[in-house]
CSV table of C-alpha atoms and ligand atoms in Angstrom, one decimal:
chain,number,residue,atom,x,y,z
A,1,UNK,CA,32.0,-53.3,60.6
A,2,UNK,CA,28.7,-52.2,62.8
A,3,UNK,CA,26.3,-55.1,62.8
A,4,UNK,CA,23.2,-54.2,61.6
A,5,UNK,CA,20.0,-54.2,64.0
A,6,UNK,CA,16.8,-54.1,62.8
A,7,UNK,CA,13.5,-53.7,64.9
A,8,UNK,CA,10.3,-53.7,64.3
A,9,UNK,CA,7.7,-51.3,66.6
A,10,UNK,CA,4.6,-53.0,66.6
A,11,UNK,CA,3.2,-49.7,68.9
A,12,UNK,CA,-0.3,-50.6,69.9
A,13,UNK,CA,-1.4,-53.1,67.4
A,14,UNK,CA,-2.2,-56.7,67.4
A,15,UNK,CA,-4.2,-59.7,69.2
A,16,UNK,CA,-2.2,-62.3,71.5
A,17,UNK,CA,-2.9,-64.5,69.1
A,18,UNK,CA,-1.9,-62.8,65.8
A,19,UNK,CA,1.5,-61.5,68.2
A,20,UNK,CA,1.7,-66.2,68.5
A,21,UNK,CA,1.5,-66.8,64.8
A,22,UNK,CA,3.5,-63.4,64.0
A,23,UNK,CA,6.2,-64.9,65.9
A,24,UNK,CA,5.9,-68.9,65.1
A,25,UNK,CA,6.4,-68.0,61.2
A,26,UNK,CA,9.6,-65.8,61.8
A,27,UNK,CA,11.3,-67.7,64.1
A,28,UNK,CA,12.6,-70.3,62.1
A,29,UNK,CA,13.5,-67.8,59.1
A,30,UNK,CA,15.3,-64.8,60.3
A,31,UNK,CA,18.7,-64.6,59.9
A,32,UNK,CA,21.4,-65.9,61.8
A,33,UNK,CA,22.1,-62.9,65.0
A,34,UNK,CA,26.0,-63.4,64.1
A,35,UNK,CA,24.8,-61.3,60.8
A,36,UNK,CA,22.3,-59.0,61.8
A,37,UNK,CA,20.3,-58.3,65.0
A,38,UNK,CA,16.3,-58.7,64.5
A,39,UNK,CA,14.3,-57.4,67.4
A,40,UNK,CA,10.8,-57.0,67.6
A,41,UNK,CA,9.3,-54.5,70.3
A,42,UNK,CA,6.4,-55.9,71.2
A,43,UNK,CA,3.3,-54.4,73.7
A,44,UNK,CA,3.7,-55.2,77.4
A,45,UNK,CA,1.4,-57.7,77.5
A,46,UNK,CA,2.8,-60.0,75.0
A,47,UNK,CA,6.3,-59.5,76.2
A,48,UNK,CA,6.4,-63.1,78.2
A,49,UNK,CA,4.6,-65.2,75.7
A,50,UNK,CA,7.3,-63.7,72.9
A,51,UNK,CA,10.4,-64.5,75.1
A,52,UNK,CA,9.3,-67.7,76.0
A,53,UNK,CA,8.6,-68.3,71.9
A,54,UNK,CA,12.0,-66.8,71.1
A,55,UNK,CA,14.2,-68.5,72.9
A,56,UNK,CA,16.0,-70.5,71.2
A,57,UNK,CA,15.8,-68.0,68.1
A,58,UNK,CA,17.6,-65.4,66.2
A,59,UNK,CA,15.3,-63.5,67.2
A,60,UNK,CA,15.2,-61.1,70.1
A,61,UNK,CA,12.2,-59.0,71.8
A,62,UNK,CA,12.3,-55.2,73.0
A,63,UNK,CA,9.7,-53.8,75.1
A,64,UNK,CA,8.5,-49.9,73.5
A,65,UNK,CA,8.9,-48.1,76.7
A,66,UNK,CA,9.8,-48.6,80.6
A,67,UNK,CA,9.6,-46.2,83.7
A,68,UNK,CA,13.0,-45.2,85.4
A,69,UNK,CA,12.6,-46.2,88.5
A,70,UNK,CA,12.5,-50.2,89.8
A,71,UNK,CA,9.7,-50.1,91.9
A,72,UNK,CA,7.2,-48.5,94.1
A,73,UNK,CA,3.8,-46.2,94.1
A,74,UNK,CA,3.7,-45.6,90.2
A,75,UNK,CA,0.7,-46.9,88.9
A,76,UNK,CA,0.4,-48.3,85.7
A,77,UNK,CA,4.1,-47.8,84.7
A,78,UNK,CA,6.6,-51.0,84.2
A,79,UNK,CA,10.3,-51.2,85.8
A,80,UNK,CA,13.2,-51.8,84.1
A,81,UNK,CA,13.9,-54.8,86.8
A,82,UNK,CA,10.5,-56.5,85.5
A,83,UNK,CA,11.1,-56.6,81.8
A,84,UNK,CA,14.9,-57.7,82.7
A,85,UNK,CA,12.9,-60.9,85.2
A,86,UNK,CA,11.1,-61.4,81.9
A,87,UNK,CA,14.3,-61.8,79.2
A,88,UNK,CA,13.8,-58.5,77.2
A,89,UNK,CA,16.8,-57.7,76.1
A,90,UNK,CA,16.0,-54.4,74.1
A,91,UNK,CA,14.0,-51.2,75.0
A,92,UNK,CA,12.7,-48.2,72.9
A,93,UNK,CA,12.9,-44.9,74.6
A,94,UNK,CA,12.1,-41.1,74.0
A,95,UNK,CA,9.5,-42.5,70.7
A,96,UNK,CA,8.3,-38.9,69.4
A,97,UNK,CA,5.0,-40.7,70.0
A,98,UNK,CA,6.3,-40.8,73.8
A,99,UNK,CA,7.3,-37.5,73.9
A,100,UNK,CA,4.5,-36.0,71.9
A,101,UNK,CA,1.5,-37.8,73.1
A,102,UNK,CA,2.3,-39.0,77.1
A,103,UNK,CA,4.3,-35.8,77.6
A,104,UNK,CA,8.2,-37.3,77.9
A,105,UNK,CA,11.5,-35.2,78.5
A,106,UNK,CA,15.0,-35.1,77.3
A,107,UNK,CA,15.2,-35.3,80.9
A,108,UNK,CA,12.7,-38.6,81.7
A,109,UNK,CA,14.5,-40.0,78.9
A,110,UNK,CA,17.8,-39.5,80.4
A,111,UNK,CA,17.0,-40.5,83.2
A,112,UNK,CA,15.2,-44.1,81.7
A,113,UNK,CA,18.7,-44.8,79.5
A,114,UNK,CA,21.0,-45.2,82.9
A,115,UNK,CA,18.1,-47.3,84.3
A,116,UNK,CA,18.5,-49.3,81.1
A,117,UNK,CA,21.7,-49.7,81.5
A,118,UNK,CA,22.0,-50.1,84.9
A,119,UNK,CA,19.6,-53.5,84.5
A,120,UNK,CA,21.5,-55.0,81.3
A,121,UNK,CA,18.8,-53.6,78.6
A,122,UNK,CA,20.1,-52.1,75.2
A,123,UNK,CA,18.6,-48.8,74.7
A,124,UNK,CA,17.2,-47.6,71.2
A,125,UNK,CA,16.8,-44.0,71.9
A,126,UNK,CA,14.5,-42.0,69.5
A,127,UNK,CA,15.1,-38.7,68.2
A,128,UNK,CA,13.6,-36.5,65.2
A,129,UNK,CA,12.7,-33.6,64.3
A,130,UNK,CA,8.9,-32.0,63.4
A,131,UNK,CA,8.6,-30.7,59.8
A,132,UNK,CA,8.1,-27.6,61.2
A,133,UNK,CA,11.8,-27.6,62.4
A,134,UNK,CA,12.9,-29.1,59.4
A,135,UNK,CA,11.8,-26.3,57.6
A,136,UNK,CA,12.8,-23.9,59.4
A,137,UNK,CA,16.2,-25.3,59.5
A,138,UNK,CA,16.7,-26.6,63.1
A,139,UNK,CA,17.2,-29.8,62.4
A,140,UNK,CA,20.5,-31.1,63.2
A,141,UNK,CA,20.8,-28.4,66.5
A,142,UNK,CA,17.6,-30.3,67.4
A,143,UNK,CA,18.9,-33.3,67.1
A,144,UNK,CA,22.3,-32.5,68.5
A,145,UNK,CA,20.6,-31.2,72.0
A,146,UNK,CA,18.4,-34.1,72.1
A,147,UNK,CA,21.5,-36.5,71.7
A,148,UNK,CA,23.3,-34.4,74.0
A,149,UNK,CA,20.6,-34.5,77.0
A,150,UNK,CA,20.1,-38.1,76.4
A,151,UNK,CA,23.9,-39.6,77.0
A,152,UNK,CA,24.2,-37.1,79.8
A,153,UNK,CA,26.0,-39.2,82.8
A,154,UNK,CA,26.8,-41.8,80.2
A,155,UNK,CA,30.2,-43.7,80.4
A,156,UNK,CA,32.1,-43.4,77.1
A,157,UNK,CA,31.7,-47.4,76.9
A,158,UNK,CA,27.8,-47.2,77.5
A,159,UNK,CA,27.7,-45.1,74.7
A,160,UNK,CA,29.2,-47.5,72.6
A,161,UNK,CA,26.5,-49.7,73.4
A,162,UNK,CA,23.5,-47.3,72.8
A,163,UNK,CA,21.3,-47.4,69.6
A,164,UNK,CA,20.3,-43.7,68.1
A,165,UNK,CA,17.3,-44.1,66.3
A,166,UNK,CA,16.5,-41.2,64.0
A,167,UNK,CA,13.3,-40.9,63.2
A,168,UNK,CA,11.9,-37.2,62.0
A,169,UNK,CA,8.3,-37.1,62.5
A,170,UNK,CA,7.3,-36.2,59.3
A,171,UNK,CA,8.1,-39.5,58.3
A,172,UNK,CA,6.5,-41.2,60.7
A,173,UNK,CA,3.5,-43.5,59.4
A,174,UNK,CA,2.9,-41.1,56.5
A,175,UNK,CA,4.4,-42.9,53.9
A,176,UNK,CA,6.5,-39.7,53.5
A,177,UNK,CA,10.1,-41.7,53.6
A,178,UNK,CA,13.3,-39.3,54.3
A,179,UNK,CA,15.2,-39.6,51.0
A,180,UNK,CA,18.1,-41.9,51.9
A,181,UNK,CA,20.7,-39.1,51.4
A,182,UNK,CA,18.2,-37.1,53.5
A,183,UNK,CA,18.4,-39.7,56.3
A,184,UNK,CA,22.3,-40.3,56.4
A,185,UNK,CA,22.8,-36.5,56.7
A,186,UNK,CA,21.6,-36.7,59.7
A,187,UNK,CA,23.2,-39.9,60.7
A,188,UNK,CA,26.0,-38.6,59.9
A,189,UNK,CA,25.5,-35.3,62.1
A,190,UNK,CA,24.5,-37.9,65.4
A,191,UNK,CA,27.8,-39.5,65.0
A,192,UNK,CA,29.5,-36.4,65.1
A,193,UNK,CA,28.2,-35.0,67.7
A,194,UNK,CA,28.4,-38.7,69.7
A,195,UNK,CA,32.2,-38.0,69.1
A,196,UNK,CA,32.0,-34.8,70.4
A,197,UNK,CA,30.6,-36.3,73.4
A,198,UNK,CA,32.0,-39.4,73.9
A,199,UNK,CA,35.0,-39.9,71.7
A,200,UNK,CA,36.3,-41.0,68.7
A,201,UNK,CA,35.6,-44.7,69.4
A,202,UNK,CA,32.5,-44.1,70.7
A,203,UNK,CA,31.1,-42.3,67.6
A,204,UNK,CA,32.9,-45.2,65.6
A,205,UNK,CA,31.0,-48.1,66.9
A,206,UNK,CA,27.5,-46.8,67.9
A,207,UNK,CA,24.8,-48.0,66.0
A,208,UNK,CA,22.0,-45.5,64.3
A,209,UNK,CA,18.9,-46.6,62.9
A,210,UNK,CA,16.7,-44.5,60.7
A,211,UNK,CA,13.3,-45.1,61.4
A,212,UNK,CA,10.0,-43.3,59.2
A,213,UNK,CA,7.8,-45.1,56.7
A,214,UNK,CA,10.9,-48.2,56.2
A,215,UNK,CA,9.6,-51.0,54.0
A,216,UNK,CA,10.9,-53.7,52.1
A,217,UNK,CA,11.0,-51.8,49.1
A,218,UNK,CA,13.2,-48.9,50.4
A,219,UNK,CA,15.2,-50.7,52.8
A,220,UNK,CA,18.2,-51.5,51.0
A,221,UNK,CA,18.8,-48.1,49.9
A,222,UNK,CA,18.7,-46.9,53.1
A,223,UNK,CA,21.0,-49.2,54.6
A,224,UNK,CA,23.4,-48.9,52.2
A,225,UNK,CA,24.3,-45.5,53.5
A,226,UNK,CA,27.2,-44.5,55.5
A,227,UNK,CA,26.1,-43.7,58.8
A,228,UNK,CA,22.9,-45.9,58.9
A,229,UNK,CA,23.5,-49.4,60.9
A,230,UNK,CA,19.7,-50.5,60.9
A,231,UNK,CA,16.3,-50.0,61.1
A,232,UNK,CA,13.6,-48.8,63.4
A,233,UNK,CA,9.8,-50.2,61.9
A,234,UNK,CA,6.7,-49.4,62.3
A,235,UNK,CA,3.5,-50.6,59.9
A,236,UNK,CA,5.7,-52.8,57.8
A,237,UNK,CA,7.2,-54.7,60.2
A,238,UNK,CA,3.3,-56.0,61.5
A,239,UNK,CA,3.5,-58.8,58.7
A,240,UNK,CA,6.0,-61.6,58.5
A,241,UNK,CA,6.3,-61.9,55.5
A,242,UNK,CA,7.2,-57.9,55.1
A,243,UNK,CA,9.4,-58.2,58.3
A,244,UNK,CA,11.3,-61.0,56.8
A,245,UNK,CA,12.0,-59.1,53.9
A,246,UNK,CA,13.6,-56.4,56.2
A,247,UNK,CA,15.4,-58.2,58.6
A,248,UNK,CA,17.4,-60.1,54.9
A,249,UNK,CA,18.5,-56.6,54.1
A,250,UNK,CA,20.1,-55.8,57.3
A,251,UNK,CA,22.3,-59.4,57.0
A,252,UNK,CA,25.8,-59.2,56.0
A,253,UNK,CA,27.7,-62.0,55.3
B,301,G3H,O1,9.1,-46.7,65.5
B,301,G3H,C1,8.8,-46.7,64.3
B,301,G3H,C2,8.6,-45.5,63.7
B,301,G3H,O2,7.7,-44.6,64.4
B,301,G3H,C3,8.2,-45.6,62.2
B,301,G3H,O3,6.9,-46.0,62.0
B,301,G3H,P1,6.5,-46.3,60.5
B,301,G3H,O4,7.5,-47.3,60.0
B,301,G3H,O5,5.1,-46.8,60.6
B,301,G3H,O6,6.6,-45.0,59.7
C-alpha cells in the first residue's frame, strides 16, 4: 500500500513568528511518519528555524521551489545544495503559480527534478490543467505531456520515488474543489501514462496528490479514491488545527 503524504503549501503567507507557533502546536500531534507522511512547504526564509523545530518530529519541511543549478551568478534564486545543508527533505516544483506567474517550463522543471534528485530531495511535481483546457477537452493530453517532459532523463527507480501532484487550476484557491471522481480520473490517467514511461512498477508505487481547494471537510473523500495517495494544501493547511485535521485523514493504520 502507497503511504499517504500530505503537504501543506503555505505559498507566501505568514510571520516568523506565526510560522514558530504554527509549528510548536503540530509537532507533538501529527501522526506517526510510519503512517503517513506530513510535510509542510514552508517560505525560504523560515526553512532553518522549521528544521531545527522539527527535528525530532513526525513532521517534515519542503521548500516551494529551488533553481537547478548549485551555485553561481543567479541572483536571488536558491540551490538545491543549500536547502539539502539546511535538512529539507521535500521540494515543490512546476506550481501552476510557478509556471504562470514567474514564467517556468516543462523544461526548467525538468531540469530542477534531476537537480532534486541528484542532492537527495523528494520532488512534488505540479501539474494541472486551466479551465479553459478542461473545457475544451485537453485535459488528460495536457497532463500526459507535462508528465512526460517532466521524468524525461529519469531512471525508472527515481520515478518511483517522485510525487505527481495534480492540481487543475480552476481549483486552485477558489473554493471550486474537483469532484473526487473528477480528481481520480485524472490520477488515474498520470499513473498510466507513468507506466507508459517508466514501467509497470513504477506506475505502481508512485505517489499522486490531488491538490485544489482540499480541506478537512473534503479530505476523506478524496483520499479514499483509487489513484490518489495524498494531499497538496494550500489555505487550509495555514491553521493547525485545520492541518491536523488533514494530516489524521492521510494516516492508515
Ligand atoms: O499547492 C497548493 C494548491 O495550489 C492548492 O491551494 P488551495 O488549497 O488554497 O486551493
Amino acid at each position: 500500500m502507497r503511504k499517504q503524504v500530505i503537504a501543506g503549501n503555505w505559498k507566501m503567507n505568514k510571520t516568523h513568528k506565526e510560522a514558530e507557533s504554527f509549528i510548536n502546536e503540530v509537532k507533538g500531534k501529527v501522526p506517526s511518519k510510519e503512517n503517513v507522511e506530513s510535510v509542510v512547504c514552508a517560505p525560504f526564509p523560515f526553512l532553518q528555524k522549521l528544521v531545527e523545530e522539527t527535528k525530532d518530529s513526525d513532521v517534515e519541511i519542503g521548500a516551494q521551489n529551488m533553481y537547478f543549478e548549485e551555485n553561481g551568478a543567479f541572483t536571488g534564486e536558491v540551490s538545491p545544495v543549500m536547502l539539502k545543508e539546511l535538512g529539507v527533505t521535500y521540494v515543490v516544483l512546476g506550481h501552476s503559480e510557478r509556471r504562470d506567474v514567474f514564467g517556468e517550463t516543462d523544461e526548467t522543471v525538468n531540469k530542477k527534478v534531476h537537480a532534486a534528485f541528484d542532492h537527495d530531495l523528494t520532488p512534488i511535481v505540479c501539474v494541472g490543467e486551466s479551465l479553459e483546457q478542461r473545457e475544451s477537452d485537453e485535459t488528460m493530453n495536457h497532463i500526459e505531456s507535462q508528465i512526460t517532459k517532466a521524468v524525461e532523463g529519469l531512471t525508472d527507480d527515481q520515478v518511483k520515488q517522485l510525487i505527481i501532484a495534480y492540481e487543475p487550476i480552476w481549483a486552485i484557491g477558489t473554493g471550486r474543489t474537483a469532484s473526487s471522481e473528477q480528481a481520480n480520473e485524472v490520477c488515474t490517467h498520470i499513473r498510466k501514462v507513468v507506466g507508459k514511461l517508466s514501467g509497470d512498477e513504477a506506475a505502481e508505487a508512485v505517489r499522486i496528490q490531488y491538490g485544489g481547494s482540499v480541506k478537512p471537510a473534503n479530505v476523506d473523500e478524496l483520499l479514499s479514491q483509487s489513484d490518489i495517495d495524498g494531499a497538496l494544501v494550500g489555505g487550509a493547511s495555514l491553521e493547525a488545527d485545520s492541518f491536523l485535521k488533514l494530516v489524521e485523514a492521510g494516516k492508515h493504520e
